[in-house]
GROMACS .gro file of C-alpha atoms in nm:
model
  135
    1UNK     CA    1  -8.878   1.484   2.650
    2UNK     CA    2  -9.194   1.338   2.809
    3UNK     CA    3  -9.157   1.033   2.627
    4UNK     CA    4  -8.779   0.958   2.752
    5UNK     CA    5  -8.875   1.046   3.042
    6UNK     CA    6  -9.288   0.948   3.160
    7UNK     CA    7  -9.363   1.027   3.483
    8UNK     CA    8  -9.764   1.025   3.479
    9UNK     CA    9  -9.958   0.856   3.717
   10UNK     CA   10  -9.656   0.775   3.933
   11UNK     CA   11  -9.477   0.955   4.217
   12UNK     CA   12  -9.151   1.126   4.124
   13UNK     CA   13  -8.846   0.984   4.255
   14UNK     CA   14  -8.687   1.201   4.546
   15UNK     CA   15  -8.367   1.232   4.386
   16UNK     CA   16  -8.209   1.158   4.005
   17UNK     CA   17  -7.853   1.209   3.871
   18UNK     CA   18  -7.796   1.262   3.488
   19UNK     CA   19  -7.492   1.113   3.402
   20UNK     CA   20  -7.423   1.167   3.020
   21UNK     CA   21  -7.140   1.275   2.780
   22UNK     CA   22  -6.919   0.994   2.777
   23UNK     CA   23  -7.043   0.871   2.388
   24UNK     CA   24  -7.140   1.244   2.326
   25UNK     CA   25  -6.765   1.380   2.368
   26UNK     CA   26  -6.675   1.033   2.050
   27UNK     CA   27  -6.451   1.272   1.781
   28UNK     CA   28  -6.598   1.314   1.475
   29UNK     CA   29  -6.404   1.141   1.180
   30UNK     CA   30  -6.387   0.823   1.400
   31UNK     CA   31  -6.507   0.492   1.419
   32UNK     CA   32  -6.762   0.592   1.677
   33UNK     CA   33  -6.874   0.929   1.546
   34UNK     CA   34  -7.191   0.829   1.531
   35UNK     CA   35  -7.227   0.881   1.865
   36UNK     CA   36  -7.101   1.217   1.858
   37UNK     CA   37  -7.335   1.533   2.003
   38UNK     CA   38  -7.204   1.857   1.911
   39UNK     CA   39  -7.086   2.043   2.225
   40UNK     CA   40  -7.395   2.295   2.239
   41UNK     CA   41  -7.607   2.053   2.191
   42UNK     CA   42  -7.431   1.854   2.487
   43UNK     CA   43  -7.511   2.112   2.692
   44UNK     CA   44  -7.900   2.212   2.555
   45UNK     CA   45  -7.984   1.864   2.616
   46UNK     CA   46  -7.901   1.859   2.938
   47UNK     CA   47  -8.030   2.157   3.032
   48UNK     CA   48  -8.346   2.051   2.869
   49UNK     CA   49  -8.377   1.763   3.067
   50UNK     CA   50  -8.324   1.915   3.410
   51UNK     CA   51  -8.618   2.168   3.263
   52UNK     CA   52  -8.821   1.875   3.245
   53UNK     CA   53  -8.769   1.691   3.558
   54UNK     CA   54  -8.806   1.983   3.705
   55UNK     CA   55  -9.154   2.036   3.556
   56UNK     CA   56  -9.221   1.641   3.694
   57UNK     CA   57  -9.139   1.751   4.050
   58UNK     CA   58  -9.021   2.119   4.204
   59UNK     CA   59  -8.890   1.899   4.506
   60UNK     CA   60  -8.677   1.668   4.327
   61UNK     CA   61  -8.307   1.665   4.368
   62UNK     CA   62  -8.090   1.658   4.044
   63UNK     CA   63  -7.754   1.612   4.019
   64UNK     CA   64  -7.528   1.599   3.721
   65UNK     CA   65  -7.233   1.396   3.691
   66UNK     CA   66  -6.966   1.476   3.455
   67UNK     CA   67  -6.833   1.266   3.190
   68UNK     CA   68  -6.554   1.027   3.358
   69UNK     CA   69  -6.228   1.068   3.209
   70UNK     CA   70  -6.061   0.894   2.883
   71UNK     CA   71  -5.791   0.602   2.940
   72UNK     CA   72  -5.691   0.662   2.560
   73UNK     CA   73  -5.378   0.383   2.618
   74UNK     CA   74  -5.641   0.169   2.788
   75UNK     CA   75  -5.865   0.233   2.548
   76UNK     CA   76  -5.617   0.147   2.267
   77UNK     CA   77  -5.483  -0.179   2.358
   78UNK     CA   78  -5.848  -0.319   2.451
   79UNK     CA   79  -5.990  -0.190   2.094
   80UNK     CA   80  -5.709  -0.237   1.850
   81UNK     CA   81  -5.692  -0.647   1.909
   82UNK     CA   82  -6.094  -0.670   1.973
   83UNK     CA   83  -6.244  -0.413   1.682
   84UNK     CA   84  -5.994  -0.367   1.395
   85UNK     CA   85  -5.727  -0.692   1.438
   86UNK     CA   86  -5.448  -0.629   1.199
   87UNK     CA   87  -5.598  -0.266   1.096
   88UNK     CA   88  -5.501  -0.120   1.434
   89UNK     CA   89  -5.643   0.211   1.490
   90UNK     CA   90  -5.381   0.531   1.427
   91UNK     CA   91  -5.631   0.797   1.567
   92UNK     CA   92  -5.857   0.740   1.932
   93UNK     CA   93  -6.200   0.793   1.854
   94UNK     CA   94  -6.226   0.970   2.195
   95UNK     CA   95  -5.967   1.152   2.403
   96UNK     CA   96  -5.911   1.265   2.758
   97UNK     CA   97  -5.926   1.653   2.676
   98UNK     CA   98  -6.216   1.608   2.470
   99UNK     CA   99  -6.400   1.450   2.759
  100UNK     CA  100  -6.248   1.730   2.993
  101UNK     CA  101  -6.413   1.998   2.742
  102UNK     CA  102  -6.749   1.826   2.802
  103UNK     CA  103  -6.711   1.788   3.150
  104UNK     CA  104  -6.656   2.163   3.140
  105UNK     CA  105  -6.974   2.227   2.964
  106UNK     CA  106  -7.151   2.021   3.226
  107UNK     CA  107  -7.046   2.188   3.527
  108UNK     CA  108  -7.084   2.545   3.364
  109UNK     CA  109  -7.488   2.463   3.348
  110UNK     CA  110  -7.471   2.331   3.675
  111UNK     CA  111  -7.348   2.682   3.818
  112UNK     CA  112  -7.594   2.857   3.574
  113UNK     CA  113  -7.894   2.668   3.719
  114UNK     CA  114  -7.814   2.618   4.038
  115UNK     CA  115  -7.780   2.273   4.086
  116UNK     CA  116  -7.464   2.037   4.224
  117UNK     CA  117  -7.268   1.854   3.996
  118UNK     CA  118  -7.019   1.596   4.083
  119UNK     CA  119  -6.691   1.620   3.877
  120UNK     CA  120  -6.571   1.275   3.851
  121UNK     CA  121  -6.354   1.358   3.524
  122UNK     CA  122  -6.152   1.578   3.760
  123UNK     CA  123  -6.194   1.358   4.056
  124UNK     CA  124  -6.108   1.023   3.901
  125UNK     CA  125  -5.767   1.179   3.775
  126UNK     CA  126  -5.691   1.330   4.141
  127UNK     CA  127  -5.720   0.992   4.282
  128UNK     CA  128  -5.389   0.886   4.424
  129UNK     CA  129  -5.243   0.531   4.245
  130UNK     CA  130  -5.548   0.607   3.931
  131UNK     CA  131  -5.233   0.586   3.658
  132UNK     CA  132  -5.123   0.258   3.834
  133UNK     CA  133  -5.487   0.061   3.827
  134UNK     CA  134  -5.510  -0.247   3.605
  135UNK     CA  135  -5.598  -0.222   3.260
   0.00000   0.00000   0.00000
């Protein structure tokens, strides 16, 4: 972790968010499962690097941030022109409840460590007008 992550000879900064899971929650069998991180491991990752920065600095603030949510039709008409032309995809490579199921694991270490957590996957979809922004 230290070498992701150096802070040596420097002073730690006051406050850090960890904002990951978006390209961890890809589904496996997809064009981008590459990028895929197995939900446990979503979750010991994260926890691993809060363990660190916390080594780094006991006065630092961390906050996590949850994965944002999935525009799959969004995603779909960007990606099937752009990536695959004439092959249009017939299966997302990431959905909306997949990225709900990480944001889920997020805030659940959050609450078992104690520290906040903004839920923007939740918070995004609340927003009044979000189904009606341009694609």
């Amino acid at each position: 972790m230290h070498h992701i992550f150096p802070l040596d000879g420097i002073a730690p900064p006051l406050a850090t968010t960890i904002f990951f899971g978006a390209n961890d929650a890809a589904l496996l069998g997809r064009t981008n499962e590459r990028q895929h991180v197995p939900i446990s491991e979503y979750k010991e990752n994260l926890r691993n690097i809060v363990n660190h920065l916390k080594d780094c600095s006991n006065s630092m603030v961390i906050v996590l941030i949850t994965p944002p949510p999935i525009d799959e039709e969004g995603r779909e008409d960007l990606h099937s022109w752009s990536l695959y032309g004439e092959n249009e995809r017939k299966l997302p490579e990431r959905t909306n409840e997949m990225a709900g199921v990480y944001a889920g694991q997020c805030i659940e270490l959050a609450r078992e460590i104690h520290i906040p957590c903004v839920n923007i996957w939740s918070k995004l979809q609340e927003t009044e007008g979000a189904d009606a922004l341009p694609k």
